[in-house]
Short mmCIF file of C-alpha atoms in Angstrom, two decimals:
data_model
loop_
_atom_site.label_atom_id
_atom_site.label_comp_id
_atom_site.label_asym_id
_atom_site.label_seq_id
_atom_site.Cartn_x
_atom_site.Cartn_y
_atom_site.Cartn_z
CA MET A 172 -0.66 -2.01 13.36
CA GLN A 173 -4.44 -1.73 13.05
CA ILE A 174 -7.11 -3.10 10.70
CA THR A 175 -10.41 -1.41 9.87
CA PRO A 176 -13.24 -3.25 8.06
CA PHE A 177 -14.90 -1.31 5.25
CA GLY A 178 -17.01 -4.20 3.99
CA ALA A 179 -18.16 -7.69 5.02
CA ALA A 180 -18.59 -6.31 8.56
CA GLN A 181 -21.70 -8.14 9.81
CA THR A 182 -22.69 -8.77 6.18
CA VAL A 183 -21.77 -11.67 3.91
CA THR A 184 -20.43 -9.66 0.97
CA GLY A 185 -18.28 -6.61 0.19
CA SER A 186 -15.00 -7.88 1.66
CA CYS A 187 -12.65 -4.91 2.18
CA HIS A 188 -10.24 -4.32 5.09
CA LEU A 189 -7.68 -1.56 5.53
CA VAL A 190 -4.46 -2.36 7.43
CA GLU A 191 -2.37 0.63 8.57
CA HIS A 192 1.10 0.72 10.05
CA ARG A 193 3.80 3.40 10.04
CA ASP A 194 1.88 5.55 7.52
CA PHE A 195 1.58 2.63 5.06
CA ARG A 196 -1.97 1.70 4.02
CA LEU A 197 -2.55 -1.83 2.72
CA LEU A 198 -5.99 -2.91 1.50
CA LEU A 199 -7.02 -6.56 1.83
CA ASP A 200 -9.68 -7.30 -0.84
CA CYS A 201 -11.95 -4.77 -2.50
CA GLY A 202 -15.17 -6.68 -3.08
CA ALA A 203 -18.65 -5.87 -4.31
CA TYR A 204 -21.77 -6.03 -2.20
CA GLN A 205 -24.35 -8.51 -3.46
CA GLY A 206 -28.01 -9.26 -2.83
CA ALA A 207 -29.90 -6.78 -0.65
CA ASP A 208 -26.70 -4.75 -0.05
CA GLU A 209 -25.95 -4.23 -3.76
CA GLU A 210 -27.00 -0.57 -3.66
CA ARG A 211 -23.97 0.12 -1.43
CA ASN A 212 -21.52 -0.51 -4.27
CA GLU A 213 -21.41 3.11 -5.42
CA GLU A 214 -21.13 4.60 -1.93
CA PRO A 215 -17.83 6.09 -0.72
CA PHE A 216 -15.30 3.51 0.43
CA GLY A 217 -14.85 5.04 3.87
CA PHE A 218 -11.23 5.90 3.07
CA ASP A 219 -9.47 7.89 0.35
CA PRO A 220 -8.35 5.52 -2.46
CA GLN A 221 -5.59 7.98 -3.36
CA HIS A 222 -3.94 7.30 0.00
CA ILE A 223 -3.85 3.49 -0.37
CA ASP A 224 -0.33 2.18 -1.02
CA ALA A 225 -1.03 -1.43 -2.09
CA VAL A 226 -3.84 -3.99 -2.47
CA LEU A 227 -3.66 -7.72 -1.69
CA ILE A 228 -6.47 -9.97 -2.97
CA SER A 229 -7.46 -13.25 -1.30
CA HIS A 230 -9.34 -14.77 -4.26
CA ALA A 231 -11.37 -14.06 -7.39
CA HIS A 232 -14.99 -14.09 -6.19
CA ASN A 233 -16.87 -10.90 -7.01
CA ASP A 234 -17.52 -10.07 -3.37
CA HIS A 235 -13.72 -9.90 -2.93
CA ILE A 236 -12.68 -8.13 -6.18
CA GLY A 237 -15.82 -6.42 -7.54
CA ARG A 238 -15.00 -2.82 -6.52
CA LEU A 239 -11.39 -2.82 -7.74
CA PRO A 240 -12.26 -0.89 -10.94
CA LEU A 241 -14.08 1.71 -8.85
CA LEU A 242 -11.05 1.96 -6.55
CA LEU A 243 -8.96 2.93 -9.57
CA ARG A 244 -11.63 5.27 -10.90
CA ARG A 245 -11.57 7.09 -7.56
CA GLY A 246 -7.83 7.58 -7.47
CA TYR A 247 -5.91 4.44 -6.46
CA ARG A 248 -2.52 4.47 -8.20
CA GLY A 249 -0.73 1.35 -6.89
CA ARG A 250 -0.40 -2.33 -7.71
CA VAL A 251 -2.88 -5.16 -7.05
CA TYR A 252 -1.24 -8.40 -5.87
CA VAL A 253 -2.92 -11.68 -6.84
CA THR A 254 -2.18 -15.37 -7.36
CA GLU A 255 -1.96 -16.75 -10.90
CA PRO A 256 -5.50 -18.26 -10.95
CA THR A 257 -6.94 -15.01 -9.60
CA ARG A 258 -5.18 -13.05 -12.36
CA LEU A 259 -6.72 -15.33 -15.00
CA ILE A 260 -10.21 -15.50 -13.51
CA LEU A 261 -10.58 -11.85 -12.45
CA PRO A 262 -11.24 -10.48 -15.98
CA VAL A 263 -14.07 -12.97 -16.54
CA ILE A 264 -15.78 -11.98 -13.29
CA LEU A 265 -15.43 -8.23 -13.76
CA GLN A 266 -16.38 -8.20 -17.44
CA ASP A 267 -19.56 -10.05 -16.52
CA SER A 268 -20.28 -7.48 -13.78
CA LEU A 269 -19.86 -4.65 -16.28
CA LYS A 270 -22.15 -6.41 -18.76
CA LEU A 271 -24.87 -6.76 -16.11
CA MET A 272 -24.59 -3.07 -15.19
CA GLN A 273 -24.85 -2.07 -18.85
CA GLU A 274 -27.89 -4.31 -19.39
CA GLU A 275 -29.64 -2.88 -16.32
CA ARG A 276 -29.14 0.68 -17.57
CA GLU A 277 -30.43 -0.30 -20.99
CA ARG A 278 -33.59 -1.73 -19.39
CA GLN A 279 -34.12 1.55 -17.55
CA ARG A 280 -33.78 3.52 -20.79
CA ARG A 281 -36.29 1.25 -22.55
CA LYS A 282 -38.76 2.05 -19.78
CA GLY A 283 -38.24 5.76 -20.33
CA ARG A 284 -36.21 6.28 -17.20
CA GLU A 285 -32.98 8.22 -16.93
CA ALA A 286 -30.17 5.73 -16.35
CA PRO A 287 -27.31 6.80 -14.08
CA PRO A 288 -23.78 6.76 -15.51
CA LEU A 289 -21.71 3.63 -15.03
CA PRO A 290 -19.56 3.76 -11.88
CA TRP A 291 -16.69 2.28 -13.93
CA ASP A 292 -16.13 1.04 -17.47
CA GLU A 293 -13.84 -0.80 -19.89
CA ASN A 294 -11.11 1.82 -19.48
CA ASP A 295 -10.96 1.17 -15.74
CA LEU A 296 -10.75 -2.58 -16.41
CA ALA A 297 -7.92 -2.12 -18.87
CA GLU A 298 -6.08 0.02 -16.33
CA LEU A 299 -6.65 -2.60 -13.63
CA TYR A 300 -5.26 -5.44 -15.77
CA GLY A 301 -2.04 -3.46 -16.15
CA ARG A 302 -1.74 -3.11 -12.38
CA LEU A 303 -2.00 -6.83 -11.53
CA GLU A 304 1.12 -8.47 -10.14
CA GLU A 305 1.36 -12.20 -9.48
CA VAL A 306 2.49 -13.60 -6.14
CA THR A 307 2.89 -17.23 -5.12
CA TYR A 308 1.95 -19.29 -2.10
CA TYR A 309 4.39 -19.69 0.79
CA GLN A 310 6.94 -17.06 -0.26
CA THR A 311 7.56 -14.22 2.18
CA GLN A 312 7.33 -10.88 0.40
CA SER A 313 7.62 -7.25 1.54
CA LEU A 314 5.25 -4.31 1.11
CA GLY A 315 6.34 -1.16 2.92
CA PRO A 316 6.78 -2.09 6.61
CA PHE A 317 4.92 -5.39 6.14
CA ARG A 318 6.15 -8.89 5.44
CA TYR A 319 3.37 -11.04 4.02
CA ARG A 320 2.82 -14.64 3.02
CA LEU A 321 -0.10 -16.27 1.19
CA ARG A 322 -1.18 -19.78 2.12
CA ASP A 323 -3.79 -22.03 0.51
CA ALA A 324 -7.36 -21.38 1.71
CA GLY A 325 -8.87 -24.30 -0.26
CA HIS A 326 -11.86 -22.23 -1.43
CA LEU A 327 -11.08 -21.60 -5.12
CA PRO A 328 -8.10 -22.30 -7.33
CA GLY A 329 -5.57 -19.76 -6.09
CA SER A 330 -7.55 -18.71 -3.02
CA ALA A 331 -5.39 -17.60 -0.11
CA PHE A 332 -5.40 -16.53 3.49
CA ILE A 333 -2.97 -13.72 4.16
CA GLN A 334 -0.45 -13.47 7.01
CA LEU A 335 1.00 -10.01 7.74
CA GLU A 336 3.91 -9.24 10.08
CA ALA A 337 5.37 -5.89 11.20
CA ASP A 338 7.28 -4.85 14.31
CA ASP A 339 6.70 -8.14 16.19
CA LYS A 340 2.94 -8.07 15.54
CA THR A 341 1.22 -10.64 13.32
CA LEU A 342 -2.22 -10.62 11.68
CA ILE A 343 -3.99 -13.23 9.59
CA PHE A 344 -6.91 -12.47 7.27
CA SER A 345 -8.70 -15.71 6.40
CA GLY A 346 -10.31 -14.65 3.15
CA ASP A 347 -12.85 -17.42 2.53
CA LEU A 348 -12.00 -20.89 3.83
CA GLY A 349 -12.87 -23.97 1.82
CA HIS A 350 -14.83 -27.05 2.82
CA ARG A 351 -12.07 -29.58 3.45
CA ARG A 352 -14.14 -32.74 3.00
CA LYS A 353 -14.43 -32.47 -0.77
CA ASP A 354 -12.17 -33.77 -3.53
CA VAL A 355 -11.59 -31.06 -6.14
CA LEU A 356 -9.39 -28.63 -4.19
CA THR A 357 -6.69 -29.14 -1.60
CA ASP A 358 -7.65 -28.75 2.06
CA PRO A 359 -7.00 -25.33 3.62
CA ASP A 360 -3.61 -24.96 5.27
CA TYR A 361 -3.66 -24.45 9.03
CA PRO A 362 -2.70 -21.00 10.36
CA ALA A 363 0.05 -20.03 12.76
CA GLN A 364 -0.93 -18.54 16.12
CA VAL A 365 -1.05 -14.77 15.65
CA ASP A 366 -1.88 -11.62 17.62
CA LEU A 367 -5.14 -11.12 15.71
CA MET A 368 -7.10 -13.44 13.45
CA VAL A 369 -9.69 -11.83 11.15
CA CYS A 370 -11.87 -14.76 10.13
CA GLU A 371 -14.92 -15.35 7.99
CA GLY A 372 -18.02 -16.92 9.58
CA THR A 373 -20.39 -17.54 6.66
CA TYR A 374 -21.51 -20.86 8.14
CA GLY A 375 -20.69 -20.02 11.75
CA ASP A 376 -23.98 -21.42 13.02
CA ARG A 377 -23.93 -24.89 11.47
CA SER A 378 -21.69 -27.68 10.27
CA HIS A 379 -22.02 -29.42 6.93
CA ARG A 380 -23.19 -33.03 6.85
CA PRO A 381 -20.59 -35.63 5.83
CA PHE A 382 -19.87 -35.14 2.14
CA ALA A 383 -20.25 -38.84 1.32
CA ALA A 384 -23.88 -38.57 2.46
CA THR A 385 -24.35 -35.45 0.32
CA LEU A 386 -23.00 -37.24 -2.74
CA GLU A 387 -25.22 -40.27 -2.09
CA GLU A 388 -28.28 -38.03 -1.82
CA PHE A 389 -27.25 -36.21 -5.00
CA ALA A 390 -27.14 -39.53 -6.86
CA ASP A 391 -30.51 -40.60 -5.42
CA ILE A 392 -32.17 -37.35 -6.54
CA LEU A 393 -30.70 -37.61 -10.03
CA ASN A 394 -31.76 -41.23 -10.39
CA GLY A 395 -35.30 -40.51 -9.18
CA VAL A 396 -35.91 -37.57 -11.49
CA LEU A 397 -34.11 -38.85 -14.56
CA SER A 398 -35.87 -42.24 -14.37
CA GLN A 399 -39.16 -40.29 -14.68
CA GLU A 400 -37.77 -38.47 -17.74
CA GLY A 401 -37.71 -35.25 -15.74
CA LYS A 402 -35.42 -32.27 -15.82
CA VAL A 403 -33.00 -31.43 -13.02
CA PHE A 404 -32.32 -27.71 -12.59
CA ILE A 405 -29.21 -26.75 -10.64
CA PRO A 406 -28.76 -23.02 -9.95
CA SER A 407 -25.03 -22.60 -9.66
CA PHE A 408 -22.25 -20.06 -9.36
CA ALA A 409 -20.20 -19.91 -12.55
CA LEU A 410 -16.92 -20.08 -10.68
CA GLU A 411 -16.02 -23.26 -8.75
CA ARG A 412 -19.51 -24.62 -7.98
CA THR A 413 -20.46 -25.37 -11.58
CA GLN A 414 -17.17 -27.14 -12.25
CA GLU A 415 -17.41 -29.09 -8.99
CA ILE A 416 -20.91 -30.33 -9.82
CA LEU A 417 -19.65 -31.42 -13.23
CA PHE A 418 -16.78 -33.25 -11.52
CA TYR A 419 -19.17 -35.31 -9.39
CA ILE A 420 -21.62 -35.98 -12.23
CA ARG A 421 -18.65 -37.35 -14.22
CA GLU A 422 -17.54 -39.43 -11.25
CA LEU A 423 -21.05 -40.83 -10.65
CA GLU A 424 -21.35 -41.69 -14.35
CA GLN A 425 -17.99 -43.46 -14.23
CA ARG A 426 -19.16 -45.54 -11.25
CA GLU A 427 -22.45 -46.25 -13.10
CA ALA A 428 -24.25 -44.76 -10.09
CA ILE A 429 -26.39 -42.54 -12.34
CA PRO A 430 -27.51 -42.80 -15.98
CA VAL A 431 -25.67 -40.92 -18.69
CA VAL A 432 -27.96 -38.11 -19.88
CA PRO A 433 -27.44 -34.75 -21.60
CA VAL A 434 -25.88 -32.20 -19.22
CA PHE A 435 -26.15 -28.55 -20.25
CA VAL A 436 -24.19 -25.71 -18.69
CA ASP A 437 -26.22 -22.65 -19.65
CA SER A 438 -23.73 -19.98 -18.62
CA PRO A 439 -21.23 -18.34 -20.98
CA MET A 440 -19.33 -17.16 -17.91
CA ALA A 441 -19.01 -20.71 -16.56
CA SER A 442 -17.78 -21.80 -19.99
CA LYS A 443 -14.96 -19.22 -19.82
CA ILE A 444 -14.02 -20.32 -16.30
CA SER A 445 -13.90 -23.96 -17.39
CA GLU A 446 -11.49 -23.01 -20.18
CA ILE A 447 -9.14 -21.52 -17.57
CA TYR A 448 -9.11 -24.57 -15.29
CA PRO A 449 -6.59 -26.68 -17.29
CA LYS A 450 -4.17 -23.73 -17.18
CA VAL A 451 -4.12 -23.80 -13.36
CA ARG A 452 -4.24 -27.56 -12.79
CA ASP A 453 -1.40 -27.36 -10.25
CA PHE A 454 -3.77 -25.57 -7.86
CA PHE A 455 -6.14 -28.56 -7.61
CA SER A 456 -6.06 -31.70 -5.50
CA THR A 457 -3.76 -34.58 -6.40
CA GLU A 458 -6.81 -36.53 -7.58
CA VAL A 459 -7.75 -33.86 -10.12
CA GLN A 460 -4.14 -33.50 -11.24
CA HIS A 461 -3.93 -37.29 -11.69
CA ILE A 462 -6.98 -37.25 -14.01
CA TYR A 463 -5.49 -34.40 -16.03
CA SER A 464 -2.18 -36.30 -16.30
CA HIS A 465 -4.01 -39.10 -18.15
CA GLY A 466 -5.26 -36.68 -20.80
CA LEU A 467 -8.78 -36.54 -19.40
CA ASP A 468 -10.93 -33.61 -18.33
CA PRO A 469 -12.01 -34.08 -14.69
CA PHE A 470 -14.91 -31.68 -15.24
CA ARG A 471 -16.52 -33.23 -18.33
CA PRO A 472 -19.43 -35.69 -18.08
CA LYS A 473 -19.94 -37.84 -21.17
CA ARG A 474 -22.75 -35.80 -22.73
CA LEU A 475 -21.78 -32.31 -21.62
CA ASP A 476 -22.68 -29.28 -23.73
CA TYR A 477 -22.11 -25.58 -23.06
CA THR A 478 -24.77 -23.26 -24.46
CA GLN A 479 -23.71 -19.77 -25.51
CA SER A 480 -26.46 -17.85 -27.27
CA VAL A 481 -29.85 -16.81 -25.96
CA GLU A 482 -31.42 -18.91 -28.71
CA GLU A 483 -29.59 -22.03 -27.51
CA SER A 484 -30.73 -21.28 -23.96
CA LYS A 485 -34.37 -20.91 -25.02
CA ALA A 486 -34.19 -24.18 -26.95
CA LEU A 487 -33.51 -26.06 -23.70
CA ASN A 488 -37.01 -25.20 -22.50
CA LEU A 489 -38.48 -27.03 -25.50
CA MET A 490 -36.43 -30.19 -24.94
CA LYS A 491 -37.84 -33.18 -23.13
CA GLY A 492 -36.09 -34.96 -20.29
CA PRO A 493 -34.24 -36.74 -18.96
CA LEU A 494 -31.60 -34.02 -18.79
CA ILE A 495 -29.68 -31.79 -16.38
CA ILE A 496 -29.44 -28.00 -16.69
CA ILE A 497 -26.83 -26.10 -14.68
CA ALA A 498 -27.24 -22.34 -14.96
CA GLY A 499 -26.55 -19.07 -13.16
CA ASN A 500 -27.01 -17.40 -11.03
CA GLY A 501 -26.51 -19.45 -7.94
CA MET A 502 -28.55 -17.18 -5.65
CA LEU A 503 -31.54 -17.13 -8.06
CA SER A 504 -31.48 -13.34 -8.15
CA GLY A 505 -31.12 -13.23 -11.94
CA GLY A 506 -29.63 -15.08 -14.87
CA ARG A 507 -30.79 -17.79 -17.24
CA ILE A 508 -31.82 -20.18 -14.48
CA LEU A 509 -34.92 -18.07 -13.84
CA HIS A 510 -36.24 -18.66 -17.37
CA HIS A 511 -35.71 -22.41 -17.01
CA LEU A 512 -37.53 -22.45 -13.68
CA ARG A 513 -40.46 -20.48 -15.07
CA HIS A 514 -40.94 -23.27 -17.60
CA GLY A 515 -39.92 -26.17 -15.36
CA LEU A 516 -41.42 -25.50 -11.92
CA PRO A 517 -45.00 -26.41 -12.93
CA GLU A 518 -43.97 -29.99 -13.88
CA ALA A 519 -44.12 -32.51 -11.02
CA ASN A 520 -41.49 -34.84 -12.50
CA ASN A 521 -38.85 -32.07 -12.44
CA ALA A 522 -36.58 -31.08 -9.56
CA VAL A 523 -34.50 -28.13 -8.37
CA ILE A 524 -31.27 -28.82 -6.48
CA ILE A 525 -30.03 -25.93 -4.34
CA THR A 526 -26.29 -26.26 -3.69
CA GLY A 527 -25.34 -22.85 -2.30
CA TYR A 528 -26.20 -19.89 -0.12
CA GLN A 529 -29.65 -18.36 -0.67
CA PRO A 530 -30.38 -14.81 0.56
CA ARG A 531 -33.27 -14.28 2.92
CA GLY A 532 -36.52 -13.47 1.19
CA GLY A 533 -35.24 -14.58 -2.21
CA LEU A 534 -36.71 -17.09 -4.65
CA GLY A 535 -34.40 -19.85 -3.43
CA GLU A 536 -35.57 -19.51 0.15
CA LEU A 537 -39.21 -19.56 -0.99
CA LEU A 538 -38.66 -22.80 -2.90
CA ILE A 539 -36.76 -24.38 -0.01
CA HIS A 540 -39.67 -23.61 2.33
CA GLY A 541 -42.18 -25.24 -0.01
CA ALA A 542 -43.91 -22.30 -1.69
CA GLU A 543 -46.81 -23.49 -3.82
CA THR A 544 -46.57 -20.48 -6.13
CA VAL A 545 -43.88 -17.88 -6.84
CA ARG A 546 -43.85 -14.59 -8.75
CA MET A 547 -41.52 -14.57 -11.76
CA PHE A 548 -41.36 -12.07 -14.61
CA GLY A 549 -44.59 -10.43 -13.49
CA GLU A 550 -46.62 -13.63 -13.40
CA THR A 551 -47.60 -16.27 -10.86
CA VAL A 552 -45.91 -19.63 -11.44
CA ARG A 553 -47.27 -22.83 -9.93
CA VAL A 554 -44.62 -24.93 -8.16
CA ARG A 555 -45.04 -28.68 -8.61
CA ALA A 556 -41.36 -29.57 -9.02
CA LYS A 557 -39.59 -30.74 -5.87
CA THR A 558 -36.80 -28.65 -4.34
CA HIS A 559 -33.83 -30.32 -2.66
CA THR A 560 -31.10 -28.61 -0.63
CA LEU A 561 -27.59 -30.05 -0.65
CA GLY A 562 -25.62 -27.76 1.65
CA GLY A 563 -22.69 -30.18 1.61
CA PHE A 564 -21.65 -28.74 -1.76
CA SER A 565 -20.90 -25.42 -0.08
CA GLY A 566 -17.49 -23.95 -0.87
CA HIS A 567 -17.21 -22.55 2.67
CA ALA A 568 -15.98 -24.27 5.81
CA GLY A 569 -18.76 -25.28 8.19
CA ARG A 570 -18.90 -24.39 11.88
CA ASP A 571 -16.94 -27.44 13.05
CA GLU A 572 -14.20 -26.80 10.48
CA LEU A 573 -13.96 -23.12 11.47
CA LEU A 574 -13.64 -24.03 15.16
CA ASP A 575 -10.94 -26.56 14.32
CA TRP A 576 -9.08 -24.09 12.08
CA LEU A 577 -9.16 -21.45 14.84
CA ASP A 578 -8.13 -23.84 17.59
CA SER A 579 -4.72 -22.26 18.22
CA GLU A 580 -5.90 -18.63 18.05
CA LYS A 581 -6.46 -16.46 21.11
CA ARG A 582 -8.09 -13.36 19.62
CA VAL A 583 -10.55 -13.52 16.71
CA ALA A 584 -12.42 -10.74 14.88
CA LEU A 585 -15.33 -12.22 12.93
CA VAL A 586 -16.32 -10.90 9.50
CA HIS A 587 -18.11 -12.09 6.34
CA GLY A 588 -21.34 -13.46 7.75
CA GLU A 589 -24.87 -12.61 8.83
CA VAL A 590 -25.01 -11.25 12.36
CA ASP A 591 -26.75 -14.25 13.94
CA LYS A 592 -24.26 -16.67 12.38
CA LEU A 593 -21.28 -14.62 13.56
CA GLN A 594 -22.76 -14.34 17.04
CA SER A 595 -23.23 -18.10 17.20
CA LEU A 596 -19.63 -18.74 16.15
CA GLY A 597 -18.36 -16.05 18.54
CA GLN A 598 -20.19 -17.66 21.45
CA ALA A 599 -18.69 -21.05 20.62
CA LEU A 600 -15.20 -19.53 20.47
CA ARG A 601 -15.65 -17.74 23.80
CA GLU A 602 -16.76 -21.00 25.39
CA ARG A 603 -13.37 -22.33 24.28
CA GLY A 604 -11.60 -19.51 26.09
CA LYS A 605 -10.92 -17.30 23.10
CA GLY A 606 -11.41 -13.56 22.77
CA ALA A 607 -13.92 -13.42 19.92
CA PHE A 608 -15.94 -10.44 18.75
CA LEU A 609 -17.81 -9.13 15.70
CA ALA A 610 -15.93 -6.57 13.63
CA GLU A 611 -17.74 -3.31 12.88
CA TRP A 612 -17.67 -1.21 9.71
CA GLY A 613 -15.23 1.68 10.04
CA LYS A 614 -14.12 0.76 13.56
CA PRO A 615 -10.33 0.20 13.85
CA ILE A 616 -9.05 -2.93 15.60
CA GLU A 617 -5.60 -2.81 17.18
CA VAL A 618 -3.41 -5.78 16.36
#
């Protein structure tokens, strides 16, 4: 058995790994590249999709599913195995990706440029939906020579790490591991000791602060800004992060730790995800399930409103505080949040709360480092609003959690992280007597 990375190899996004054994080819994830690597999405996969026998998906984030339609377009003919939440969420993510590609090509045409054809379209999506096959946690299933089992990764509803066995060799692919100190999802299961662990290292260089301290700081920021009738802008990913922030705003309101103010989610995609959540309530923590069992919505603050149209979004910029606006995208590389920041950054009584990963050189990093001005929509915007970073909201395990999760492993291939972060985690693992190394794109690893 061998595994070859064809994505997320010394990069954060593009998760895609080919496992081969006895002439059977199993693909683990088929994700899109994001940020600076986005241009790689239309490149060849590095393998022939026609020769892939099956695909197993760890979870529904775009950097783990985003190239599935292209895989079909280029000749894949088999099934795609997913958990129930992934099956429900996947169409929302991929339809949004297609919409963004269509809008970008329309912008190019308006500027008189020749727009390239779409790499995939609605027909590929429809074909993909017909290929999805649900699998459940903890049941051993067979694919060719492999036996596989999915276990809870605690990162999203339905997220999994994947254990593969064949001919007395065992491999685990971590997918993305969740941050176990939070309340919405269950903690990640612990892995068995295997011959090779392929593990993410997104936060391999640092641990998250205690979540209770993060939540206390979150409440302090909200109280400070809202008491000055300011606006709080929270750039957020539509899947998981938005709903989690709503969960804690509701909880803080219930404890009377913050005032009740209008909360706007300005993301049609997040609205669709939130509609799915009650359908997969069994994949949440016992606390969330308990709230649902009493007929309540765990993700609904008292004055919550979802905006849909562009007109509704624009109207938020004319409203006076105190209020909270949660909008995409979480990495500040596009989306409605940029329009809100263009209007809100010049006001000193406003605040931006960064709750997730920000790519190097992007707007988020500039704000975090205290930029006095930023360029947005072709103009210079003065920054008077304060920017706060709450890394404790991260959906990924921190360094200490990764080291704990890998405690029983002897041989670890690191993926899904920036090089310096993977090197830091690898060094810490080697100091603990483990064989740890960075996986390389296109380079097979023997199990």
